[in-house]
PDB file of N, CA and C in Angstrom:
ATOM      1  N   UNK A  74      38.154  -8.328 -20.227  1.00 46.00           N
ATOM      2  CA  UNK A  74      37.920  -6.983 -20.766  1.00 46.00           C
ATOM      3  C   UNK A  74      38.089  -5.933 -19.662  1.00 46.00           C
ATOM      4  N   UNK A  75      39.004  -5.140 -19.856  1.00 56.00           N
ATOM      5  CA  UNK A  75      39.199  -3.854 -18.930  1.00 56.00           C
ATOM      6  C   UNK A  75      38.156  -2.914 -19.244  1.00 56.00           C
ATOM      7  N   UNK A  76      37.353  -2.360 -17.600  1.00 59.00           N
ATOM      8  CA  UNK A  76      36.668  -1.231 -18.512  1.00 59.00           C
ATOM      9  C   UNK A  76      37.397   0.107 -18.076  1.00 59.00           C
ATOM     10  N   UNK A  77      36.891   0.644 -18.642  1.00 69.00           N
ATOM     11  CA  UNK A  77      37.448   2.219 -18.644  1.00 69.00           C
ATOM     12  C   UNK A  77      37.346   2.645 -17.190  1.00 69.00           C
ATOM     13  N   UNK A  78      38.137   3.910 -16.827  1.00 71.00           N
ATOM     14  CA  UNK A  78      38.223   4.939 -15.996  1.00 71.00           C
ATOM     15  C   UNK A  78      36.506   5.261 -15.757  1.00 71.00           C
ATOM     16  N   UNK A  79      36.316   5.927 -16.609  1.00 78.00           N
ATOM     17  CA  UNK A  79      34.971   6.511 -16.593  1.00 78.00           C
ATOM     18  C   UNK A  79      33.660   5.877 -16.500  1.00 78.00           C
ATOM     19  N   UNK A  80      33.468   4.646 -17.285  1.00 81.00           N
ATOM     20  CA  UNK A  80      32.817   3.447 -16.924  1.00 81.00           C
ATOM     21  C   UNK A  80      32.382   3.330 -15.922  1.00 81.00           C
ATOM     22  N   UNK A  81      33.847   2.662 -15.064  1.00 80.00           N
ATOM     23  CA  UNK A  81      33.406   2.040 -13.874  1.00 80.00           C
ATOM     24  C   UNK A  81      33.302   3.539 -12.720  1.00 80.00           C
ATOM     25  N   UNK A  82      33.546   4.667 -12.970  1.00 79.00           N
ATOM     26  CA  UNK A  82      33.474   5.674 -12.001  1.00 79.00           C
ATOM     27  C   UNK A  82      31.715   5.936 -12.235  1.00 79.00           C
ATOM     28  N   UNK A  83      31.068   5.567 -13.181  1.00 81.00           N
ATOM     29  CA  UNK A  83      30.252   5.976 -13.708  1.00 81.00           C
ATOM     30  C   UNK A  83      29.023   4.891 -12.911  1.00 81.00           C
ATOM     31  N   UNK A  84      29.214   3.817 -13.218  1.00 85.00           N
ATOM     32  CA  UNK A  84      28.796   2.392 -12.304  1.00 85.00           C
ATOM     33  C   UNK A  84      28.603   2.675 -10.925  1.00 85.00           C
ATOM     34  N   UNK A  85      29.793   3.124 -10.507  1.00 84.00           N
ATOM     35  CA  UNK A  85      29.753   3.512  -9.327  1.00 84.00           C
ATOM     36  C   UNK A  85      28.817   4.678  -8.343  1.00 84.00           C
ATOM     37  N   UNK A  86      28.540   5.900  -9.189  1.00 81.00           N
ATOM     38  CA  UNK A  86      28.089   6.803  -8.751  1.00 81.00           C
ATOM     39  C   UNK A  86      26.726   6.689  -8.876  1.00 81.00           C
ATOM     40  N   UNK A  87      26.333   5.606 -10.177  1.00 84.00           N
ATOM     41  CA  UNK A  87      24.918   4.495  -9.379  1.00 84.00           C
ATOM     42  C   UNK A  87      24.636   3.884  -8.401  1.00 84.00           C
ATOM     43  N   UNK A  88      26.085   3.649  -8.165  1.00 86.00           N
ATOM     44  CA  UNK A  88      25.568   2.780  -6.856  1.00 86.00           C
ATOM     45  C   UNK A  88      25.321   3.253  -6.042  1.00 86.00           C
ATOM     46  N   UNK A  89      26.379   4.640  -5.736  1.00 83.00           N
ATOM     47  CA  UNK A  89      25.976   5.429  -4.833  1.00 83.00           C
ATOM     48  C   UNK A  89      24.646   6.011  -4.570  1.00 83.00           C
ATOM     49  N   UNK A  90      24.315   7.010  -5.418  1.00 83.00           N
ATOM     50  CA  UNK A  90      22.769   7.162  -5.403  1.00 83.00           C
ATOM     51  C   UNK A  90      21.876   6.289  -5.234  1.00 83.00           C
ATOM     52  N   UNK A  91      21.866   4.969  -5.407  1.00 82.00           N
ATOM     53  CA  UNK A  91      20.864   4.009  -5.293  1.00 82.00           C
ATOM     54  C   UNK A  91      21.114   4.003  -3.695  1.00 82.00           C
ATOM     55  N   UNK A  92      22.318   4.131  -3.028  1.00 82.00           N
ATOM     56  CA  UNK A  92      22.401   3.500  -1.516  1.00 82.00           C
ATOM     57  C   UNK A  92      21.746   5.056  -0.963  1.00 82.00           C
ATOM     58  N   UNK A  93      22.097   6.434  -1.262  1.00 78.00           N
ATOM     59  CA  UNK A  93      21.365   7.550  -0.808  1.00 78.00           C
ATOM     60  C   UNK A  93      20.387   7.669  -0.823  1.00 78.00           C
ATOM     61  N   UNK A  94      19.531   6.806  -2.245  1.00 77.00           N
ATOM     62  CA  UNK A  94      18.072   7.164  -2.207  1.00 77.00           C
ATOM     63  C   UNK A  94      17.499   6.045  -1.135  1.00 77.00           C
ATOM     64  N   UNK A  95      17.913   5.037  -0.941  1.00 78.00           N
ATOM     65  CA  UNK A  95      17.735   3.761   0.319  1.00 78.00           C
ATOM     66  C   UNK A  95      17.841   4.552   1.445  1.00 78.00           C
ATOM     67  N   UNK A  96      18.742   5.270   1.811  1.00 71.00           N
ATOM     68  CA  UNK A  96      19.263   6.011   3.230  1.00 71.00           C
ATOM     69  C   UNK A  96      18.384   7.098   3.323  1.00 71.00           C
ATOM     70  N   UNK A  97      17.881   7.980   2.388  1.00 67.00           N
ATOM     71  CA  UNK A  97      16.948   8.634   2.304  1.00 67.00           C
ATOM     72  C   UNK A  97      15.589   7.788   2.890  1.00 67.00           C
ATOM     73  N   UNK A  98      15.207   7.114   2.395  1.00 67.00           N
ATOM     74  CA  UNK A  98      14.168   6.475   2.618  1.00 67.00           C
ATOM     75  C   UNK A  98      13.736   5.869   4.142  1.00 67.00           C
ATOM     76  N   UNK A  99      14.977   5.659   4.263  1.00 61.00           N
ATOM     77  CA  UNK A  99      15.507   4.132   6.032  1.00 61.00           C
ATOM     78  C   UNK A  99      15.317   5.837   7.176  1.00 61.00           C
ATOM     79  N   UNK A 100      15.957   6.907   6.428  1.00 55.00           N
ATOM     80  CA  UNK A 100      16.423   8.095   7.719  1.00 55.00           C
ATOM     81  C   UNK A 100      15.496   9.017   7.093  1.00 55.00           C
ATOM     82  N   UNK A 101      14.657   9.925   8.230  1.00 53.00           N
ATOM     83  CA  UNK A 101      13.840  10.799   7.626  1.00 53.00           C
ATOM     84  C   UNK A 101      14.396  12.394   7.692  1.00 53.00           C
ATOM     85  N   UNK A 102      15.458  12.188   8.858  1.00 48.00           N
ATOM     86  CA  UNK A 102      16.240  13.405   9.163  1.00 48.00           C
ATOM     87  C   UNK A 102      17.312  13.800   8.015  1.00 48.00           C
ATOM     88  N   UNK A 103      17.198  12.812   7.071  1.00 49.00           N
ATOM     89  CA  UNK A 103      18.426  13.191   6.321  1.00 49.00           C
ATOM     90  C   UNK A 103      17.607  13.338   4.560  1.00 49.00           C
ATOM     91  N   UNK A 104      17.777  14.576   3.670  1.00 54.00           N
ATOM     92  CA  UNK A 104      17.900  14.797   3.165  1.00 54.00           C
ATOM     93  C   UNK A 104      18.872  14.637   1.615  1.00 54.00           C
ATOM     94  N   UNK A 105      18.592  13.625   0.848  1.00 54.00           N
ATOM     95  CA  UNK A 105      19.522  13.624  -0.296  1.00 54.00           C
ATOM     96  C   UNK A 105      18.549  14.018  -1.785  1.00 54.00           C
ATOM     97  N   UNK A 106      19.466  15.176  -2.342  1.00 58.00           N
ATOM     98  CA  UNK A 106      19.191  15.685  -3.401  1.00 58.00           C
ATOM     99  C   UNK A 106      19.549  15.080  -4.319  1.00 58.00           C
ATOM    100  N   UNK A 107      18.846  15.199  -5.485  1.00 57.00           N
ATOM    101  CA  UNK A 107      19.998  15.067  -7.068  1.00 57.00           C
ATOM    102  C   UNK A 107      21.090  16.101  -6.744  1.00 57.00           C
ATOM    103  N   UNK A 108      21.175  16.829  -6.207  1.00 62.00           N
ATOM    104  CA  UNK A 108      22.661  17.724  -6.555  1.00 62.00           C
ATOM    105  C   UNK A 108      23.624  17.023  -5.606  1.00 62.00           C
ATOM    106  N   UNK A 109      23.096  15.906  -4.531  1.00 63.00           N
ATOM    107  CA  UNK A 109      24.319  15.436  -3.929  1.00 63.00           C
ATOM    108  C   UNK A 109      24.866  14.676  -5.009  1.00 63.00           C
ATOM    109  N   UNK A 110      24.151  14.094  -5.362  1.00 62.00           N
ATOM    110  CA  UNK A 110      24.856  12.967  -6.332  1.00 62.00           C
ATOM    111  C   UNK A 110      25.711  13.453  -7.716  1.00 62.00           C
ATOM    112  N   UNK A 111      25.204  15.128  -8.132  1.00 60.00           N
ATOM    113  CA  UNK A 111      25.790  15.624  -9.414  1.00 60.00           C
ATOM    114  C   UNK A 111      26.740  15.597  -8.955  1.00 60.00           C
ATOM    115  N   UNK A 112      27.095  15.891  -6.983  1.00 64.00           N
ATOM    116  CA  UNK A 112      28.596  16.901  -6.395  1.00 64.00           C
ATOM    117  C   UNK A 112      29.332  15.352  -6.752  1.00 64.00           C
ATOM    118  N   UNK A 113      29.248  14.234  -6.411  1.00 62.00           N
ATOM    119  CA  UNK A 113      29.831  13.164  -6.171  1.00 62.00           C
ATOM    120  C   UNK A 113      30.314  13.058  -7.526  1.00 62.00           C
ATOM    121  N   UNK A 114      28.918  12.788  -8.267  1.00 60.00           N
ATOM    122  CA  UNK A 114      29.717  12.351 -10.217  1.00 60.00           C
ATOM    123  C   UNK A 114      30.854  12.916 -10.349  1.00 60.00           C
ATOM    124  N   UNK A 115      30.830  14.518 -10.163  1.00 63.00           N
ATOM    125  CA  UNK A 115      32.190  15.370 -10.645  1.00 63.00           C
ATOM    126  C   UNK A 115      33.142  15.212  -9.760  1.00 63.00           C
ATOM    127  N   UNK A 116      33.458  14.513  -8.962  1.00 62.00           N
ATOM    128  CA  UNK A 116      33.900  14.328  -8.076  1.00 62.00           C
ATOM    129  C   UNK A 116      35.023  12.600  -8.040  1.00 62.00           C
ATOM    130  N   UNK A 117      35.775  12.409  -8.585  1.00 59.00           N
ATOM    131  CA  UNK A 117      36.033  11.698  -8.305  1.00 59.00           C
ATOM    132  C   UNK A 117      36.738  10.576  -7.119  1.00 59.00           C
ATOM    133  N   UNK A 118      37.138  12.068  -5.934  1.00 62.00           N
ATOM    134  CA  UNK A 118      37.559  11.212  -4.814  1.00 62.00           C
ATOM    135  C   UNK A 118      36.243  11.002  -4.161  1.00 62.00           C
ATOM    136  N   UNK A 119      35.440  11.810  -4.513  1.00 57.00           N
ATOM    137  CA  UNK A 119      34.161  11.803  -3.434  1.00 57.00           C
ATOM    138  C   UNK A 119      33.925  10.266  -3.709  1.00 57.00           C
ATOM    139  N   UNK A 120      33.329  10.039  -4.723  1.00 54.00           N
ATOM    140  CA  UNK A 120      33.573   8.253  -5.170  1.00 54.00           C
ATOM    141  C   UNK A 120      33.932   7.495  -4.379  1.00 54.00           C
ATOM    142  N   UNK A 121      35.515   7.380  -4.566  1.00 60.00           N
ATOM    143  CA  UNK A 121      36.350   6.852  -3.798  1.00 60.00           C
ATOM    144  C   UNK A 121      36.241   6.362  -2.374  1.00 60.00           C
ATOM    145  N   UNK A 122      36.154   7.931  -1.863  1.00 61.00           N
ATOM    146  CA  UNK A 122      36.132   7.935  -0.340  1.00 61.00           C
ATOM    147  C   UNK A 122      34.301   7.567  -0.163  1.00 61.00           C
ATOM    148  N   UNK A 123      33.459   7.051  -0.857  1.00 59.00           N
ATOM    149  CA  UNK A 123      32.037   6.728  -0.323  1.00 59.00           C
ATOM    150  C   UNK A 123      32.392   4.987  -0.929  1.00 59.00           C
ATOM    151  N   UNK A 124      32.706   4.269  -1.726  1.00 60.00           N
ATOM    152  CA  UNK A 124      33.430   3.074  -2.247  1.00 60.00           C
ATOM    153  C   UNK A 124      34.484   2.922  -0.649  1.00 60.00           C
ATOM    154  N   UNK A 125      35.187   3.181  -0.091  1.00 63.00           N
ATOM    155  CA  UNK A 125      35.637   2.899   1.125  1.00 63.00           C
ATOM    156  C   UNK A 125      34.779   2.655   2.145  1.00 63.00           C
ATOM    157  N   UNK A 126      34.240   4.119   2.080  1.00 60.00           N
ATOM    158  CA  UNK A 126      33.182   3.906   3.200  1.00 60.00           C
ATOM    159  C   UNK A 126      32.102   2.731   3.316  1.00 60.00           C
ATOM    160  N   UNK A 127      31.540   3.099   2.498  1.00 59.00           N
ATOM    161  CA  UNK A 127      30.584   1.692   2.143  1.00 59.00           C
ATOM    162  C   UNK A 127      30.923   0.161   1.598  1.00 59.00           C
ATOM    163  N   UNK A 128      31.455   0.431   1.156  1.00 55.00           N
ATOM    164  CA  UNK A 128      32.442  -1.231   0.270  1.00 55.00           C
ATOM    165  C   UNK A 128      31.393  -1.748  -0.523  1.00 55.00           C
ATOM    166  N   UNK A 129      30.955  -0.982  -1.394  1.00 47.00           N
ATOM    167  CA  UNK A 129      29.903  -1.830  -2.372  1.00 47.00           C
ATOM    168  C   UNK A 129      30.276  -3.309  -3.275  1.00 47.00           C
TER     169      UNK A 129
END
């Protein structure tokens, strides 16, 4: 079963936030909002380029 475009971009930008709210937690100097994560959702290279970075 193929999933969709949006799906898996969607999957993803969970994952992300789950690893920001971790990094949030691990770093006290660093700051992550819900609005980082809204910028990322709409965002689809942002995705991308944090899926590189990180290799979930």
């Amino acid at each position: 079963m193929v999933q969709s475009k949006s799906a898996h971009h969607q999957k993803l930008c969970v994952k992300i936030f789950n690893y920001l709210k971790k990094l949030r937690k691990s770093t006290s100097s660093l700051d992550v909002h819900e609005t980082d994560f809204m910028n990322i959702s709409k965002s689809p290279q942002a995705g991308v380029k944090a899926e590189e970075l990180y290799e979930f």
